Coordinates of C-alpha atoms in Angstrom, one line a residue:
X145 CA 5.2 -3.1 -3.8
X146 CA 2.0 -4.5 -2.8
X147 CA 1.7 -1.7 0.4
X148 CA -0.9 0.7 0.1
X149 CA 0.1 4.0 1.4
X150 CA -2.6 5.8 3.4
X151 CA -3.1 8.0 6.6
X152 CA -4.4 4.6 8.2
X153 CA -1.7 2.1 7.1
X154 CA 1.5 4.3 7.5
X155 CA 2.4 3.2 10.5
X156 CA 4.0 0.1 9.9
X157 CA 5.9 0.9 6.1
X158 CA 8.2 -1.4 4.3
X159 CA 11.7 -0.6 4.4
X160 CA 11.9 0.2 0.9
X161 CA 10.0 3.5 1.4
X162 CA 12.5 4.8 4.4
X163 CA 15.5 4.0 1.9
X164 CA 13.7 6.1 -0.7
X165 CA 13.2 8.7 1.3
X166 CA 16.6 8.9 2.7
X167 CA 18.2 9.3 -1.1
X168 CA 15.5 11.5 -1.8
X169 CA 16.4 14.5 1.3
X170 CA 19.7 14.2 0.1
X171 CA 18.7 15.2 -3.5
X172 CA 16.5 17.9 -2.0
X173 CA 19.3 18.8 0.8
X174 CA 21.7 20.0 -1.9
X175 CA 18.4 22.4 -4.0
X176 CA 18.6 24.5 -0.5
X177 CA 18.9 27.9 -1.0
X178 CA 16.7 28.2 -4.3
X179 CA 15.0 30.9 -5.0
X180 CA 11.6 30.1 -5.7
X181 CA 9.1 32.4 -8.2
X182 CA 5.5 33.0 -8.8
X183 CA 3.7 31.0 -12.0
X184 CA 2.1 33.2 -14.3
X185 CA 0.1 32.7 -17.5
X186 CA 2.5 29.9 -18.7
X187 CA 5.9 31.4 -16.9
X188 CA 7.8 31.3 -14.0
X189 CA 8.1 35.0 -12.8
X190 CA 10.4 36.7 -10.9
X191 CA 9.5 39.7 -8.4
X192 CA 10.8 42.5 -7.1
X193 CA 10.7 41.1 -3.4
X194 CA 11.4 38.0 -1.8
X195 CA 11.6 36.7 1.9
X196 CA 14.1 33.9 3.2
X197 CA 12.5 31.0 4.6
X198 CA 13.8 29.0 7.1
X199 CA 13.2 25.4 8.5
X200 CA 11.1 25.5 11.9
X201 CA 13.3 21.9 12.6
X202 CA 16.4 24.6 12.8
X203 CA 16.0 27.5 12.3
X204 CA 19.9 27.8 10.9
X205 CA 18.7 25.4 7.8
X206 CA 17.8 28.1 5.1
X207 CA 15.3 26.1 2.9
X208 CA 15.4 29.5 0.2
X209 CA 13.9 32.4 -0.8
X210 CA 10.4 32.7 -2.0
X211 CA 8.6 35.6 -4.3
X212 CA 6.3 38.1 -3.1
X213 CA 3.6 38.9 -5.1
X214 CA 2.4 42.3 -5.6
X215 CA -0.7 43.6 -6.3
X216 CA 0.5 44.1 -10.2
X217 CA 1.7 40.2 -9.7
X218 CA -1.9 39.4 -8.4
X219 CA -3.8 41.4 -11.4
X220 CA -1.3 39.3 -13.6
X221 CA -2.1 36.3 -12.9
X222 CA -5.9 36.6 -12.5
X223 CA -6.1 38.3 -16.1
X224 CA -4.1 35.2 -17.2
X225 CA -6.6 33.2 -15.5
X226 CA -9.6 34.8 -17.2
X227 CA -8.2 35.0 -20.4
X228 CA -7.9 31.0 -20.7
X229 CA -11.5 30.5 -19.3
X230 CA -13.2 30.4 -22.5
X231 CA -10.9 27.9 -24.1
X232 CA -10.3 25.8 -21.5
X233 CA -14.1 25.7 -20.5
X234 CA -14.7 23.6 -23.9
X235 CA -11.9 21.2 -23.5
X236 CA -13.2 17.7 -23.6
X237 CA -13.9 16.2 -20.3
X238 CA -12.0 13.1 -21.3
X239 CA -8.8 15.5 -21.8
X240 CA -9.4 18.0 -18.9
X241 CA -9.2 14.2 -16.9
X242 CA -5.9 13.0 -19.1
X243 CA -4.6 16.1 -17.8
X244 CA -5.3 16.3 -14.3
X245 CA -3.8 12.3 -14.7
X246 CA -0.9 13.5 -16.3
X247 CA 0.0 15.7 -13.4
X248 CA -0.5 12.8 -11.0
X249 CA 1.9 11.0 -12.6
X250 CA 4.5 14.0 -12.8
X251 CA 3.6 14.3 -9.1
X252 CA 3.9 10.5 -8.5
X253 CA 7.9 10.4 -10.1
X254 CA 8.7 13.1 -7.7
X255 CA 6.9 12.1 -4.3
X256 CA 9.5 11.4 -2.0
X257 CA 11.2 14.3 -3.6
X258 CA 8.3 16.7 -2.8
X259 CA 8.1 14.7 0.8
X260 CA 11.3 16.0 1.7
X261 CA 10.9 18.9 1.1
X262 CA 7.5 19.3 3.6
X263 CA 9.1 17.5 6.3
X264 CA 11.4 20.1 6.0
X265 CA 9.2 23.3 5.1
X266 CA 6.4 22.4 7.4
X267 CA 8.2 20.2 10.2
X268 CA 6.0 16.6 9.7
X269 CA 8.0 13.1 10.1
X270 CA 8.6 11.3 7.0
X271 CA 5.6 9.6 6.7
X272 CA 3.4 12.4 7.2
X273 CA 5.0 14.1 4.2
X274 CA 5.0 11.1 2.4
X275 CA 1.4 10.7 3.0
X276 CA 0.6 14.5 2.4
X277 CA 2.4 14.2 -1.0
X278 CA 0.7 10.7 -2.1
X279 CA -2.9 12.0 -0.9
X280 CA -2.5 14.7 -3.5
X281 CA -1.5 12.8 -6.2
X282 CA -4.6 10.8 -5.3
X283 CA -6.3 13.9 -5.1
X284 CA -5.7 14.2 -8.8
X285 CA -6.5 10.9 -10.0
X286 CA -9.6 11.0 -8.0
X287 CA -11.2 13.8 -9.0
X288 CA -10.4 12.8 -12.9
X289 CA -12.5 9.5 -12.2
X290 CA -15.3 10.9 -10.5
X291 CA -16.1 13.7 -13.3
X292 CA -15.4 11.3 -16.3
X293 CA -17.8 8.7 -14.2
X294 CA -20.5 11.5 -13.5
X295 CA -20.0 12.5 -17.6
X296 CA -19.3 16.0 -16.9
X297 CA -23.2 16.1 -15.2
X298 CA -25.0 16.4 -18.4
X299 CA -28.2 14.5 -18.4
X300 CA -30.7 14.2 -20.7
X301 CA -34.4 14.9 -19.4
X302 CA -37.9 14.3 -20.3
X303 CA -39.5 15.7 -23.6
X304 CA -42.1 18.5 -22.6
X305 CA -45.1 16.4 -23.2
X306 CA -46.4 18.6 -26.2
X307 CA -48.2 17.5 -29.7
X308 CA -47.0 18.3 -32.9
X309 CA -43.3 19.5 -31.6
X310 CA -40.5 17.6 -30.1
X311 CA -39.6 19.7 -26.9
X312 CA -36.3 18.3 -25.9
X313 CA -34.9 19.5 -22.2
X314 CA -31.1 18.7 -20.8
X315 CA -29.3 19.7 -17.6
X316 CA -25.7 20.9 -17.8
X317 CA -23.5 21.8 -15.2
X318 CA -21.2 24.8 -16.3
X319 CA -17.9 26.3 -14.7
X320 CA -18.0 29.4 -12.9
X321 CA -14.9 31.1 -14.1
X322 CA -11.8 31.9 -12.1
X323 CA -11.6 29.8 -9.4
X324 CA -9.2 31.5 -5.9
X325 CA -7.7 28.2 -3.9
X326 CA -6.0 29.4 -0.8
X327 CA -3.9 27.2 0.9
X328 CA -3.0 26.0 5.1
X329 CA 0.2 25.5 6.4
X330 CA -0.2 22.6 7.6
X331 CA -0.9 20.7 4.3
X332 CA 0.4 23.0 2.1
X333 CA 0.5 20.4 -1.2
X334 CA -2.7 18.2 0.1
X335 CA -5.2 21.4 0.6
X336 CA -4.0 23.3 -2.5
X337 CA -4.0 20.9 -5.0
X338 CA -7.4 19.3 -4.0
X339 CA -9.1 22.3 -4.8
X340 CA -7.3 22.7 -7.6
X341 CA -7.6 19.4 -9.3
X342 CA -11.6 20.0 -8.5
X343 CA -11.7 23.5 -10.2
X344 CA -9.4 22.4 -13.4
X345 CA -10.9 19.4 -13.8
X346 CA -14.7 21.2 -14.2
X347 CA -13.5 23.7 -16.9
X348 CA -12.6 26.4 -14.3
X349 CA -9.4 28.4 -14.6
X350 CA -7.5 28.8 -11.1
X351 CA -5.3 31.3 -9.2
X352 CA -4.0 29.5 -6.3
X353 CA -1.9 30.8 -2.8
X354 CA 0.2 29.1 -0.7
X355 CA 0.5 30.3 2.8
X356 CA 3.0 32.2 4.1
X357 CA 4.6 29.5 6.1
X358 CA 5.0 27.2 3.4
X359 CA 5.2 28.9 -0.2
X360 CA 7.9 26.0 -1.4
X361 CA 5.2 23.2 -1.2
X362 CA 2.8 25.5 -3.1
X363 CA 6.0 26.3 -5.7
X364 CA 6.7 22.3 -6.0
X365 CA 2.7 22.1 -7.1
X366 CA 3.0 24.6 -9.4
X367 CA 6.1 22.5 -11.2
X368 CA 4.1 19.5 -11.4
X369 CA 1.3 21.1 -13.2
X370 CA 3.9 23.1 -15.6
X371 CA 5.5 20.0 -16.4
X372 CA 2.1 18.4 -17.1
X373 CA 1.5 20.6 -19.9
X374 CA -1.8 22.6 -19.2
X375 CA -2.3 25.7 -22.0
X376 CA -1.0 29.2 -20.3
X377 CA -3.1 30.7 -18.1
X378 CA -5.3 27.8 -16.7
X379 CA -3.3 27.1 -13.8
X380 CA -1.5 30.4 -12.0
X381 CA 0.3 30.0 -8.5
X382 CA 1.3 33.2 -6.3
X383 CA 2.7 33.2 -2.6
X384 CA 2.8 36.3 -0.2
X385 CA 1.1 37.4 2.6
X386 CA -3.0 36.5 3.1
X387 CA -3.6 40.0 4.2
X388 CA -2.0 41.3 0.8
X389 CA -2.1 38.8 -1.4
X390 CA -4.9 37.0 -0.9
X391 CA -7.1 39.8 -0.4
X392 CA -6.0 41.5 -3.1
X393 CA -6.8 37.5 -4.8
X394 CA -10.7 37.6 -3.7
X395 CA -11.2 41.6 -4.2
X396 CA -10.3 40.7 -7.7
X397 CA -13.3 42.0 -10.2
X398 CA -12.4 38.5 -12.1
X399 CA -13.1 36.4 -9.4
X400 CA -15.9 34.0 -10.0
X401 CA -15.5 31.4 -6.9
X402 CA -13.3 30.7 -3.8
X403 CA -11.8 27.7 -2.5
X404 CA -10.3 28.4 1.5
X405 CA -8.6 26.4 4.0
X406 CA -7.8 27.9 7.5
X407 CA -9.6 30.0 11.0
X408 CA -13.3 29.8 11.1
X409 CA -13.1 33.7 12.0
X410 CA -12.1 34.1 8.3
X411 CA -14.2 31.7 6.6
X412 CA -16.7 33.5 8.0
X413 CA -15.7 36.8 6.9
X414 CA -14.5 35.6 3.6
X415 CA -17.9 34.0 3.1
X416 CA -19.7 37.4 3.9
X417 CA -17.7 39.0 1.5
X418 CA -18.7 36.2 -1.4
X419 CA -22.3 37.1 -0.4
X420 CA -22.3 40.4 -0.3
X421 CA -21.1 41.9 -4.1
X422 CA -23.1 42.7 -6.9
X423 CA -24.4 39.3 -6.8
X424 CA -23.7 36.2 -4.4
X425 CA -20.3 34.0 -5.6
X426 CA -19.5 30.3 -4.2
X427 CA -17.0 30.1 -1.9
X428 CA -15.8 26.8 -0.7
X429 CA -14.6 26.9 3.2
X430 CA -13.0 24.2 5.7
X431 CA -13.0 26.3 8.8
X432 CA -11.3 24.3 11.6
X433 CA -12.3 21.7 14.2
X434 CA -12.4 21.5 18.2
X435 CA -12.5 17.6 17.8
X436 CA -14.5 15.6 20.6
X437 CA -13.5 11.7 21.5
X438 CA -16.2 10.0 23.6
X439 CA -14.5 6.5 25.6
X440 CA -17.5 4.6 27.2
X441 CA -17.1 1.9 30.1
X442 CA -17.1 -1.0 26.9
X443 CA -14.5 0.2 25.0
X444 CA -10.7 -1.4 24.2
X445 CA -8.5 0.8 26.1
X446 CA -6.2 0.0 24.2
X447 CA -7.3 1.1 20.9
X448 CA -8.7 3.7 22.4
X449 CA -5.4 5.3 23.8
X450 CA -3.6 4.5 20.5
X451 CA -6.4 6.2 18.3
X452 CA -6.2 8.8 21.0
X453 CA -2.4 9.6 21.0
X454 CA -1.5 9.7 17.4
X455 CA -5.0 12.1 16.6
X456 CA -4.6 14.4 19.4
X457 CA -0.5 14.8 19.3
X458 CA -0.1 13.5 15.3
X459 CA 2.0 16.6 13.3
X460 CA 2.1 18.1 16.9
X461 CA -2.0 18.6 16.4
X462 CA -2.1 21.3 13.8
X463 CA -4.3 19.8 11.7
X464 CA -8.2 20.5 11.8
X465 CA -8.7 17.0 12.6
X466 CA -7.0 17.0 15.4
X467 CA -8.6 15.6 18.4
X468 CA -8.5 18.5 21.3
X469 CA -11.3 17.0 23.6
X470 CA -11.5 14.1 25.2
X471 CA -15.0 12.7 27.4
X472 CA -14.4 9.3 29.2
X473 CA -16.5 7.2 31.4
X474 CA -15.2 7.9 35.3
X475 CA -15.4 4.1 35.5
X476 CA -12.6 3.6 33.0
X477 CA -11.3 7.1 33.6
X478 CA -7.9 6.5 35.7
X479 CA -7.2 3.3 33.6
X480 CA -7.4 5.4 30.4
X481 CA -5.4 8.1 31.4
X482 CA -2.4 6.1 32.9
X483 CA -2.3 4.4 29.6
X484 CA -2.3 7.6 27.8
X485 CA -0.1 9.0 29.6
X486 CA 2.6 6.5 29.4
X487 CA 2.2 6.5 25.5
X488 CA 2.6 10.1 25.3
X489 CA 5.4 9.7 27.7
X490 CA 7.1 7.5 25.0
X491 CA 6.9 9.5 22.0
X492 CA 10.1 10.0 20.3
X493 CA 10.2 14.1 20.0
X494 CA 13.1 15.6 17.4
X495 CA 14.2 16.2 14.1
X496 CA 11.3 14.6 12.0
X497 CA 13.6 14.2 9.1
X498 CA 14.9 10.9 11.6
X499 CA 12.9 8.2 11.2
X500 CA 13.5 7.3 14.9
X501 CA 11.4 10.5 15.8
X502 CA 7.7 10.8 15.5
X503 CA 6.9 14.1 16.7
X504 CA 9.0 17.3 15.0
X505 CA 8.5 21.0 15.2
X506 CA 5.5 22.9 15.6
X507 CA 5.2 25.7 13.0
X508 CA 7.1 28.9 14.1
X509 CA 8.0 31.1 16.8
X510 CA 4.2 31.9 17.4
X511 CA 2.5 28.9 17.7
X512 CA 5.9 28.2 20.7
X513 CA 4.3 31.2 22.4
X514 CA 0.5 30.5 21.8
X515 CA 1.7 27.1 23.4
X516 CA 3.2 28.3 26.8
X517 CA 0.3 30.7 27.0
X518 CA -2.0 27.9 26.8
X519 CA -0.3 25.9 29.3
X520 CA -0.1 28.6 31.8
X521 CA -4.2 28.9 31.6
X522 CA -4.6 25.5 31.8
X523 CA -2.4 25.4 34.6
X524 CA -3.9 28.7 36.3
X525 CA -7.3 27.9 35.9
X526 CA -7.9 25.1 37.8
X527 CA -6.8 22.0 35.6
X528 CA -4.7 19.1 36.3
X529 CA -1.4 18.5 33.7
X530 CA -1.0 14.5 33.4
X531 CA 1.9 15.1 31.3
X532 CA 3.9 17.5 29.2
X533 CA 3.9 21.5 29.3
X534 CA 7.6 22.0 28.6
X535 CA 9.4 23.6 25.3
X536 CA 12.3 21.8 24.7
X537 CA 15.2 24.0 24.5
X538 CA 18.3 21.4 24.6
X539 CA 20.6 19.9 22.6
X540 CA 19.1 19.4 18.9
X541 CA 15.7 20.6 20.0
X542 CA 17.6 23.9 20.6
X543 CA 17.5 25.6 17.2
X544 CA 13.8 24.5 15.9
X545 CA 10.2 25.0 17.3
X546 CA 9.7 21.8 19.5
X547 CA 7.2 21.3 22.5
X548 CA 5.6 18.3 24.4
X549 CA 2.4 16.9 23.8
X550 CA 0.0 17.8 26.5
X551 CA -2.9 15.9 28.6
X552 CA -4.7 17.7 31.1
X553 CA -8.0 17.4 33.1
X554 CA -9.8 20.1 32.9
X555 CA -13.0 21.4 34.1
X556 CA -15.4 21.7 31.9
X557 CA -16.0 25.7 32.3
X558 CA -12.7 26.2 31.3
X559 CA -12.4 28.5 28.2
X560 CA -10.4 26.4 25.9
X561 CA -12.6 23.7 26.1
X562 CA -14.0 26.0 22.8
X563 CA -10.9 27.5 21.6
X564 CA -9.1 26.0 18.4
X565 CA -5.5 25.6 19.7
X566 CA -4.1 24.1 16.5
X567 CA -0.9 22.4 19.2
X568 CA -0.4 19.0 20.3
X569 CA -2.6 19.9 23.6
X570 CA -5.6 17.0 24.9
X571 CA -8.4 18.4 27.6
X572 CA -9.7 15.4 28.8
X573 CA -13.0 15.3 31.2
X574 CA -14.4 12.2 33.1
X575 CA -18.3 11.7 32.5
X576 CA -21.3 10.0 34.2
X577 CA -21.5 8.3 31.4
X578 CA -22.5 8.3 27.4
X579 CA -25.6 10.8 27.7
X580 CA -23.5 13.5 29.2
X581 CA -20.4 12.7 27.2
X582 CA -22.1 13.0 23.9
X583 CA -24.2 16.4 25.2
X584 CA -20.4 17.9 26.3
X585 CA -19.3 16.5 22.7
X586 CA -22.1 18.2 20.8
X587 CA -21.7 22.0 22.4
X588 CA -19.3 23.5 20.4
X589 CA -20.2 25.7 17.3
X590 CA -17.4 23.3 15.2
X591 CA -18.5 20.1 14.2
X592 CA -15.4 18.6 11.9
X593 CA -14.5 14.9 13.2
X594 CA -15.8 13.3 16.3
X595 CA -14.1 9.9 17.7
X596 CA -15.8 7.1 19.2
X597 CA -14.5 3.7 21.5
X598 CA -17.2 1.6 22.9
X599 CA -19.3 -1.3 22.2
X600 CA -20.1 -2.7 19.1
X601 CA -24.0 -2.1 19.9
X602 CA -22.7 1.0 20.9
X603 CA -21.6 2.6 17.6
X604 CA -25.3 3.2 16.0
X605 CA -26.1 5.5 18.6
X606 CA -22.9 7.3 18.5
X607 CA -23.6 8.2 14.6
X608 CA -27.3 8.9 15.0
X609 CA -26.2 11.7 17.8
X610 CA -23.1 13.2 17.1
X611 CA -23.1 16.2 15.2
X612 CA -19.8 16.1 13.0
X613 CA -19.3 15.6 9.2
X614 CA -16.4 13.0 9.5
X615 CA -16.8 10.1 11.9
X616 CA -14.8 7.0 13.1
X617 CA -15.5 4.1 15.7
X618 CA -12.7 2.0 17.8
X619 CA -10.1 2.8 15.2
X620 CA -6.7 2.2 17.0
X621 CA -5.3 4.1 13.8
X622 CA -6.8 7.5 14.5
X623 CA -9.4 8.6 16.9
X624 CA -10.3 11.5 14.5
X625 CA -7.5 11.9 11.8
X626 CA -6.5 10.0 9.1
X627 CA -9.3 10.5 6.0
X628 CA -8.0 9.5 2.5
X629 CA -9.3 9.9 -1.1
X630 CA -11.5 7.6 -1.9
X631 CA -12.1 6.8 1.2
X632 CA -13.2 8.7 3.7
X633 CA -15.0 12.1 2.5
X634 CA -13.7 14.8 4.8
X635 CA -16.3 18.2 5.8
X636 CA -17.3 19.2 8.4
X637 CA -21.0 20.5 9.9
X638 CA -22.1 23.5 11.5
X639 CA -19.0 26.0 11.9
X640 CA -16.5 23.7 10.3
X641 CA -17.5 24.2 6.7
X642 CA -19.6 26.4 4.6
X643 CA -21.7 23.5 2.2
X644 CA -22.2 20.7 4.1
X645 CA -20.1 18.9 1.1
X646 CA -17.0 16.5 1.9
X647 CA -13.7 16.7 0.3
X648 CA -13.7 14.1 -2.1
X649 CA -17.0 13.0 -1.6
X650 CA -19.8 12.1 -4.6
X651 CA -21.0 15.3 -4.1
X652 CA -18.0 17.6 -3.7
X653 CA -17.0 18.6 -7.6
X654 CA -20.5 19.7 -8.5
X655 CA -19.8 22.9 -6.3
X656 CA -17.1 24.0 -9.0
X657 CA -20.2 24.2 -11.3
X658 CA -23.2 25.9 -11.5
X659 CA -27.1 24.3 -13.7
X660 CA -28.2 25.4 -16.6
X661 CA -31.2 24.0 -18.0
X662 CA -31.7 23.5 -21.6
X663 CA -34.9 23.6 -24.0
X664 CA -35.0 23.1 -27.6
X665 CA -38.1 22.7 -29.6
X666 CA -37.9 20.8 -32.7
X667 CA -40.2 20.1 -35.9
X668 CA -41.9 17.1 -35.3

């Protein structure tokens, strides 16, 4: 099959890939019920505690019971962890890559398999999942390339210009230690085995944590690398509660490095922390996004209310890339919105495991009440709702988490202008034109991904002002979502991450490591 799955191109798949997917949820349909445990130095272990989980599409579809870790559980696995540093640490970078290959191919059989199972764990259509579970294998290949290419960042140096001795210098890059990866929601697979590929791959060891929404997906990584064959102890996968678990995870006196996806509020904290011990540790954090579009009097309306639809409403907007603000030119401003609103009209809202049905369940029973409270501010605070507001509480939209998308004008005062909402909710504002747009774009303390439809001589001065570390211009496929390995890098600026380093970018594996220089003086 020719077809190239990405974020970009999955909206028009071959046929083949709904059939697969079809015979796949009815393999995963009859594994229901499971009981799923932690992975520990080389063993699946079983706890004393466990917690049902349930499917947000309906909440009468018991996906299973996952483990709680306790504190013992989390001591466990990060002694594992440090115990297989100093072997693993010397293991050839041309194996550490065969291995992290070896699980993308494990991965790769079981896709559509693993696919299932999110749409059903997290709530995302079919092709989300399928594209949450191919980025990851990606992920894996990737990061295997990019180390073998960069030949594990050893370089040979200069000779100390000295007479009579041969004064030979190198620069290694060395793994930290124990590396903590803890996991989103809403890519539960994608955003856990990133970071996980990059730590293994370096010669780190890793404890990783799925979140407490979504422990299966995390369980289903943690097969794939069993299967794979890594020694004991490399690779150790716990689920539970953040407040327990994973602080219990980063308290941890083996902890050498953190890897976090989730709120900037703790990011932030979770950074301070790193900072503040004995001595300063790396921690690795994607914080969120309050994502701006700017639409200018030149662009393609539309690609622009295409782009605009499936990055604002996409996985009902829970992912950091979500776009959340819109700035259009007044001159194009009703023309824009009547488009947008009759393609947001038209979305196809229901059980995500259909293929009719684009847009499924938001998360849980919170993010259902975060939504109407957000839709009565909107509503009480002086904005206009074009469209949506409503939970849907009828027929099979009854027993799951489901919502409409919402557009609303807003004035730009209005507090949630700078408030992450994390639901399929678009505040859109009419501008003068591209100076103000691009100043209302910029003021926000978050600067992940930032869309842009206008001219062609237009796009220059979009990237030489707008402060965000992933970028796209007149893309009908996703005003601000959609970045793939290999691809697109995906960081953020200012709030949004804590490096100024992009996922998968040239840059991003030599975080996992930390310089050592090295001098030897020889005879002459």
């Amino acid at each position: 099959m020719s077809f190239r799955l990405t974020y970009a191109t999955m909206f028009n798949p071959p046929e083949v890939m709904h059939e697969r997917f079809d015979a796949a949820l009815a393999v995963v349909a009859g594994r229901l019920g499971e009981r799923h445990e932690l992975h520990v130095d080389g063993r699946d272990v079983a706890t004393q505690s466990y917690v049902e989980r349930r499917s947000p599409i309906d909440r009468e579809r018991r996906l299973g019971e996952s483990a709680v870790a306790s504190r013992t559980d989390v001591d466990a696995a990060m002694r594992a962890a440090y115990g297989a540093f100093p072997a693993w640490r010397t293991v050839a970078v041309a194996e550490r890559a065969r291995l992290m290959r070896r699980i993308a191919d494990v991965m790769e059989q079981r896709v559509y398999e693993i696919a299932a199972a999110l749409s059903l764990e997290v709530g995302k259509n079919r092709m989300e999942a399928l594209g949450e579970a191919q980025e990851t294998v990606d992920f894996f290949d990737h990061y295997a390339r990019e180390f073998e290419s960069h030949a594990g960042f050893e370089r040979e140096l200069p000779n100390d210009p000295l007479s009579g001795v041969v004064s030979r210098n190198r620069s290694v890059m060395r793994p930290y230690g124990v590396w903590v990866v803890i996991a989103p929601f809403n890519f539960p697979l994608a955003l856990a085995g990133g970071p996980v590929a990059s730590a293994l791959v370096t010669g780190n060891t890793v404890v990783c944590k799925g979140a407490s929404d979504t422990p299966w997906a995390g369980r289903l990584l943690a097969d794939c690398v069993r299967d794979a064959g890594l020694p004991a102890g490399v690779f150790n996968y716990l689920s539970g509660p953040g407040r327990e678990v994973g602080e219990a995870m980063v308290a941890h006196p083996n902890t050498a490095g953190v890897t976090f996806t989730g709120s900037a509020a703790v990011g932030s904290e979770l950074l301070r922390r790193m900072v503040g011990g004995a001595y300063p540790r790396p921690c690795i954090a994607e914080m969120g996004g309050k994502n701006p579009c700017i639409v200018t009097e030149r662009a393609n309306l539309d690609h622009a209310a295409q782009g605009i639809v499936r990055s604002a409403f996409g996985m009902g907007g829970q992912k950091c890339s979500a776009l959340s603000r819109l700035y259009v030119d007044e001159r194009v401003a009703d023309e824009l919105l009547a488009r947008l609103e009759r393609l947001t009209r038209a979305i196809r809202i229901g059980d995500p495991l259909r293929r009719e049905n684009w847009l499924g369940p938001v998360v849980n029973a919170g993010a259902c009440a975060s939504y109407a409270g957000y839709v009565a501010d909107l509503g009480a605070s002086g904005a206009r709702i074009v469209v949506g507001g409503r939970q849907l509480v009828d027929g099979e939209c009854s027993r799951g988490y489901y919502v409409e998308p919402v557009l609303a004008e807003a004035p730009p005062a209005h507090r949630l202008w700078r408030h992450e909402m994390f639901l399929p909710i678009l505040m859109a504002h009419r501008v003068t034109g591209r100076e103000e747009a691009m100043s209302l774009a910029n003021d926000s303390d978050l600067g992940l991904t930032a869309g842009f439809y206008g001219g062609e001589e237009e796009v220059p001065w979009f990237h030489e002002h707008i402060e965000a570390g992933v970028t796209y211009a007149n893309r009908p496929q996703g005003a601000t979502t959609g970045a793939w390995p290999g691809y697109q890098p995906f960081g953020g600026w200012k709030g949004s991450g804590s490096t100024g380093k992009a996922i998968a970018s040239f840059y991003y594996l030599a975080q996992y490591l930390r310089e050592q220089s090295r001098t030897v003086v020889e005879r002459a």
